Amino acid sequence: GAQLRAVVRVAAEWPVKVMFPMVATVDEFERAAELLTEAASPAGLSTDELDVGIMIEVPAAALSAPSFAPIVDFFSIGTNDLTQYTLAADRGNQGVAALADPLHPAVLRLIAEVTAAADAEGKWVGICGELAGDPLATPVLVGLGITELSMSAPAIPAVKESVRAIDAGAARDLATRALSLSSGSEVRALIGQVI
């Protein structure tokens, strides 16, 4: 409540984007959006000026992207959690950490599901997590339709260089080929052949 009221107060004077984390169902998002509206009402403010989106961190949200796309303003894909939940491999558990590969085609297919749904509704999709700062992954992510990459400052120069070297058509072809593979190592090998 207090955090949402503070966000709404700031939004009265500045552009604000609100992103709800760990959303799995449309019902959860709708309830969160209602709470945001309730926080705005006492001050006579409207949430119409806010961009409201969700963080895609669980496979259920990615697979429900066509249902979310008409009612959100944007998506941000949290690749660390999405990878962990998709592959049932906790990066903190040394016994299975190697399985947590964000370039695994299963993870890429979920990203593709989100970008396709967003594109159909004219919404944008950003990505964060370790994958966003990996210049090797940049051509695949751009090819899948990612329009914003969020990363730590030290990763920016290499990723920026990778973005500048990308041909959009070639990136789409690369992403399509990557989706048909069976492992992250196969995706990396494919990228290595192309770039």
mmCIF file of C-alpha atoms in Angstrom:
data_model
loop_
_atom_site.group_PDB
_atom_site.id
_atom_site.type_symbol
_atom_site.label_atom_id
_atom_site.label_comp_id
_atom_site.label_asym_id
_atom_site.label_seq_id
_atom_site.Cartn_x
_atom_site.Cartn_y
_atom_site.Cartn_z
ATOM 1 C CA GLY A 1 0.000 0.000 0.000
ATOM 2 C CA ALA A 2 2.516 2.645 1.089
ATOM 3 C CA GLN A 3 4.904 1.816 -1.758
ATOM 4 C CA LEU A 4 2.141 1.994 -4.349
ATOM 5 C CA ARG A 5 0.926 5.329 -2.953
ATOM 6 C CA ALA A 6 4.470 6.688 -3.184
ATOM 7 C CA VAL A 7 4.781 5.489 -6.795
ATOM 8 C CA VAL A 8 1.508 7.157 -7.726
ATOM 9 C CA ARG A 9 2.576 10.445 -6.073
ATOM 10 C CA VAL A 10 5.800 10.475 -8.077
ATOM 11 C CA ALA A 11 3.883 9.577 -11.268
ATOM 12 C CA ALA A 12 1.824 12.747 -10.881
ATOM 13 C CA GLU A 13 4.934 14.724 -11.866
ATOM 14 C CA TRP A 14 7.336 12.308 -13.552
ATOM 15 C CA PRO A 15 7.076 9.426 -16.038
ATOM 16 C CA VAL A 16 6.914 6.174 -14.086
ATOM 17 C CA LYS A 17 6.896 2.536 -15.061
ATOM 18 C CA VAL A 18 5.535 0.007 -12.564
ATOM 19 C CA MET A 19 6.558 -3.607 -12.910
ATOM 20 C CA PHE A 20 5.021 -6.364 -10.831
ATOM 21 C CA PRO A 21 7.413 -9.266 -10.108
ATOM 22 C CA MET A 22 6.742 -12.993 -9.864
ATOM 23 C CA VAL A 23 3.354 -12.830 -11.552
ATOM 24 C CA ALA A 24 2.129 -16.229 -12.716
ATOM 25 C CA THR A 25 -1.520 -15.631 -13.590
ATOM 26 C CA VAL A 26 -3.686 -12.950 -15.136
ATOM 27 C CA ASP A 27 -5.763 -12.889 -11.940
ATOM 28 C CA GLU A 28 -2.657 -11.967 -9.925
ATOM 29 C CA PHE A 29 -1.859 -9.117 -12.291
ATOM 30 C CA GLU A 30 -5.425 -7.827 -12.280
ATOM 31 C CA ARG A 31 -5.472 -7.820 -8.473
ATOM 32 C CA ALA A 32 -2.141 -5.965 -8.371
ATOM 33 C CA ALA A 33 -3.459 -3.418 -10.877
ATOM 34 C CA GLU A 34 -6.563 -2.949 -8.693
ATOM 35 C CA LEU A 35 -4.332 -2.260 -5.681
ATOM 36 C CA LEU A 36 -2.455 0.325 -7.725
ATOM 37 C CA THR A 37 -5.745 2.007 -8.692
ATOM 38 C CA GLU A 38 -6.890 1.939 -5.051
ATOM 39 C CA ALA A 39 -3.631 3.609 -4.008
ATOM 40 C CA ALA A 40 -4.196 6.392 -6.529
ATOM 41 C CA SER A 41 -7.867 7.137 -5.764
ATOM 42 C CA PRO A 42 -7.569 8.900 -2.381
ATOM 43 C CA ALA A 43 -5.275 11.499 -3.933
ATOM 44 C CA GLY A 44 -7.566 11.889 -6.935
ATOM 45 C CA LEU A 45 -4.815 10.590 -9.191
ATOM 46 C CA SER A 46 -5.191 8.304 -12.162
ATOM 47 C CA THR A 47 -3.065 5.309 -13.105
ATOM 48 C CA ASP A 48 -3.610 6.125 -16.786
ATOM 49 C CA GLU A 49 -0.303 8.002 -16.816
ATOM 50 C CA LEU A 50 1.620 4.921 -15.650
ATOM 51 C CA ASP A 51 3.152 2.216 -17.790
ATOM 52 C CA VAL A 52 2.344 -1.010 -15.957
ATOM 53 C CA GLY A 53 4.035 -4.277 -16.806
ATOM 54 C CA ILE A 54 5.112 -7.590 -15.419
ATOM 55 C CA MET A 55 8.335 -9.447 -14.910
ATOM 56 C CA ILE A 56 8.260 -12.784 -16.694
ATOM 57 C CA GLU A 57 10.090 -15.093 -14.290
ATOM 58 C CA VAL A 58 8.006 -18.253 -14.299
ATOM 59 C CA PRO A 59 7.083 -20.451 -17.263
ATOM 60 C CA ALA A 60 3.356 -20.050 -16.534
ATOM 61 C CA ALA A 61 3.612 -16.303 -17.171
ATOM 62 C CA ALA A 62 5.579 -16.808 -20.396
ATOM 63 C CA LEU A 63 3.063 -19.342 -21.667
ATOM 64 C CA SER A 64 0.229 -16.980 -20.701
ATOM 65 C CA ALA A 65 1.794 -14.018 -22.509
ATOM 66 C CA PRO A 66 -0.996 -13.903 -25.127
ATOM 67 C CA SER A 67 -3.480 -13.355 -22.277
ATOM 68 C CA PHE A 68 -1.283 -10.762 -20.570
ATOM 69 C CA ALA A 69 -0.329 -8.780 -23.684
ATOM 70 C CA PRO A 70 -3.642 -6.938 -24.117
ATOM 71 C CA ILE A 71 -3.680 -5.772 -20.486
ATOM 72 C CA VAL A 72 -0.038 -4.847 -19.756
ATOM 73 C CA ASP A 73 2.056 -2.040 -21.207
ATOM 74 C CA PHE A 74 5.286 -4.037 -21.325
ATOM 75 C CA PHE A 75 7.085 -7.214 -20.335
ATOM 76 C CA SER A 76 10.500 -7.649 -18.749
ATOM 77 C CA ILE A 77 11.909 -11.155 -18.850
ATOM 78 C CA GLY A 78 14.013 -12.118 -15.839
ATOM 79 C CA THR A 79 16.219 -14.776 -17.397
ATOM 80 C CA ASN A 80 17.907 -15.946 -14.203
ATOM 81 C CA ASP A 81 14.668 -17.044 -12.548
ATOM 82 C CA LEU A 82 13.002 -18.097 -15.808
ATOM 83 C CA THR A 83 15.946 -20.405 -16.538
ATOM 84 C CA GLN A 84 15.931 -21.837 -13.012
ATOM 85 C CA TYR A 85 12.193 -22.561 -13.034
ATOM 86 C CA THR A 86 12.152 -23.874 -16.595
ATOM 87 C CA LEU A 87 15.029 -26.310 -16.152
ATOM 88 C CA ALA A 88 14.454 -27.090 -12.443
ATOM 89 C CA ALA A 89 18.081 -26.194 -11.835
ATOM 90 C CA ASP A 90 19.033 -23.807 -9.038
ATOM 91 C CA ARG A 91 22.195 -21.874 -9.941
ATOM 92 C CA GLY A 92 23.158 -21.925 -6.254
ATOM 93 C CA ASN A 93 23.141 -25.727 -6.097
ATOM 94 C CA GLN A 94 26.480 -26.963 -7.428
ATOM 95 C CA GLY A 95 24.976 -30.359 -8.224
ATOM 96 C CA VAL A 96 22.630 -28.940 -10.868
ATOM 97 C CA ALA A 97 24.005 -25.451 -11.598
ATOM 98 C CA ALA A 98 25.467 -26.567 -14.929
ATOM 99 C CA LEU A 99 21.954 -27.431 -16.120
ATOM 100 C CA ALA A 100 20.788 -23.821 -15.611
ATOM 101 C CA ASP A 101 21.685 -22.636 -19.115
ATOM 102 C CA PRO A 102 19.744 -19.542 -20.213
ATOM 103 C CA LEU A 103 20.541 -20.332 -23.855
ATOM 104 C CA HIS A 104 18.754 -23.673 -23.604
ATOM 105 C CA PRO A 105 16.171 -23.823 -26.408
ATOM 106 C CA ALA A 106 13.370 -24.405 -23.870
ATOM 107 C CA VAL A 107 14.149 -21.020 -22.290
ATOM 108 C CA LEU A 108 14.489 -19.402 -25.725
ATOM 109 C CA ARG A 109 11.096 -20.811 -26.746
ATOM 110 C CA LEU A 110 9.498 -19.174 -23.716
ATOM 111 C CA ILE A 111 11.164 -15.871 -24.620
ATOM 112 C CA ALA A 112 9.853 -16.273 -28.179
ATOM 113 C CA GLU A 113 6.341 -16.857 -26.829
ATOM 114 C CA VAL A 114 6.496 -13.587 -24.902
ATOM 115 C CA THR A 115 7.925 -11.525 -27.768
ATOM 116 C CA ALA A 116 5.364 -12.885 -30.239
ATOM 117 C CA ALA A 117 2.480 -12.050 -27.890
ATOM 118 C CA ALA A 118 3.891 -8.585 -27.208
ATOM 119 C CA ASP A 119 4.444 -7.888 -30.895
ATOM 120 C CA ALA A 120 0.852 -8.859 -31.695
ATOM 121 C CA GLU A 121 -0.337 -6.163 -29.264
ATOM 122 C CA GLY A 122 2.313 -3.534 -30.054
ATOM 123 C CA LYS A 123 3.997 -3.876 -26.654
ATOM 124 C CA TRP A 124 7.717 -3.863 -25.915
ATOM 125 C CA VAL A 125 9.802 -6.570 -24.253
ATOM 126 C CA GLY A 126 12.951 -6.060 -22.240
ATOM 127 C CA ILE A 127 15.251 -8.642 -20.759
ATOM 128 C CA CYS A 128 17.379 -8.680 -17.632
ATOM 129 C CA GLY A 129 19.542 -11.218 -15.886
ATOM 130 C CA GLU A 130 22.924 -12.600 -16.829
ATOM 131 C CA LEU A 131 21.811 -13.401 -20.375
ATOM 132 C CA ALA A 132 21.146 -9.717 -21.134
ATOM 133 C CA GLY A 133 24.811 -8.888 -20.501
ATOM 134 C CA ASP A 134 26.208 -11.763 -22.570
ATOM 135 C CA PRO A 135 27.347 -10.451 -25.978
ATOM 136 C CA LEU A 136 27.263 -14.004 -27.351
ATOM 137 C CA ALA A 137 23.518 -14.122 -26.672
ATOM 138 C CA THR A 138 22.757 -10.678 -28.109
ATOM 139 C CA PRO A 139 22.114 -11.770 -31.722
ATOM 140 C CA VAL A 140 19.684 -14.483 -30.594
ATOM 141 C CA LEU A 141 17.851 -12.121 -28.231
ATOM 142 C CA VAL A 142 17.528 -9.436 -30.915
ATOM 143 C CA GLY A 143 16.407 -12.105 -33.365
ATOM 144 C CA LEU A 144 13.699 -13.180 -30.914
ATOM 145 C CA GLY A 145 12.380 -9.605 -30.777
ATOM 146 C CA ILE A 146 13.885 -8.270 -27.566
ATOM 147 C CA THR A 147 13.956 -4.469 -27.720
ATOM 148 C CA GLU A 148 15.613 -3.596 -24.414
ATOM 149 C CA LEU A 149 18.566 -5.170 -22.603
ATOM 150 C CA SER A 150 19.211 -4.398 -18.926
ATOM 151 C CA MET A 151 22.668 -5.251 -17.613
ATOM 152 C CA SER A 152 25.439 -4.195 -15.268
ATOM 153 C CA ALA A 153 27.546 -1.262 -16.450
ATOM 154 C CA PRO A 154 30.728 -3.286 -17.183
ATOM 155 C CA ALA A 155 28.829 -5.410 -19.741
ATOM 156 C CA ILE A 156 27.544 -2.449 -21.762
ATOM 157 C CA PRO A 157 30.508 -1.886 -24.159
ATOM 158 C CA ALA A 158 30.696 -5.507 -25.349
ATOM 159 C CA VAL A 159 26.920 -5.838 -25.734
ATOM 160 C CA LYS A 160 26.722 -2.470 -27.497
ATOM 161 C CA GLU A 161 29.379 -3.643 -29.957
ATOM 162 C CA SER A 162 27.446 -6.864 -30.508
ATOM 163 C CA VAL A 163 24.198 -4.960 -31.162
ATOM 164 C CA ARG A 164 25.908 -2.699 -33.689
ATOM 165 C CA ALA A 165 27.222 -5.719 -35.604
ATOM 166 C CA ILE A 166 23.816 -7.378 -35.933
ATOM 167 C CA ASP A 167 21.918 -7.673 -39.178
ATOM 168 C CA ALA A 168 18.234 -7.905 -38.155
ATOM 169 C CA GLY A 169 17.315 -10.496 -40.794
ATOM 170 C CA ALA A 170 20.306 -12.683 -39.968
ATOM 171 C CA ALA A 171 19.480 -12.392 -36.254
ATOM 172 C CA ARG A 172 15.898 -13.587 -36.894
ATOM 173 C CA ASP A 173 17.206 -16.543 -38.918
ATOM 174 C CA LEU A 174 19.701 -17.374 -36.157
ATOM 175 C CA ALA A 175 16.979 -17.257 -33.499
ATOM 176 C CA THR A 176 14.676 -19.489 -35.568
ATOM 177 C CA ARG A 177 17.456 -22.035 -35.980
ATOM 178 C CA ALA A 178 18.336 -21.870 -32.277
ATOM 179 C CA LEU A 179 14.735 -22.680 -31.295
ATOM 180 C CA SER A 180 14.950 -25.986 -33.151
ATOM 181 C CA LEU A 181 18.040 -27.213 -31.303
ATOM 182 C CA SER A 182 18.102 -29.433 -28.230
ATOM 183 C CA SER A 183 20.672 -27.898 -25.873
ATOM 184 C CA GLY A 184 22.361 -24.681 -24.847
ATOM 185 C CA SER A 185 25.707 -26.008 -26.045
ATOM 186 C CA GLU A 186 24.199 -26.564 -29.504
ATOM 187 C CA VAL A 187 22.913 -22.986 -29.484
ATOM 188 C CA ARG A 188 26.373 -21.701 -28.527
ATOM 189 C CA ALA A 189 27.970 -23.757 -31.298
ATOM 190 C CA LEU A 190 25.474 -22.334 -33.805
ATOM 191 C CA ILE A 191 26.208 -18.768 -32.684
ATOM 192 C CA GLY A 192 29.928 -19.482 -32.984
ATOM 193 C CA GLN A 193 29.457 -20.582 -36.599
ATOM 194 C CA VAL A 194 27.507 -17.464 -37.482
ATOM 195 C CA ILE A 195 29.506 -14.726 -35.751
#
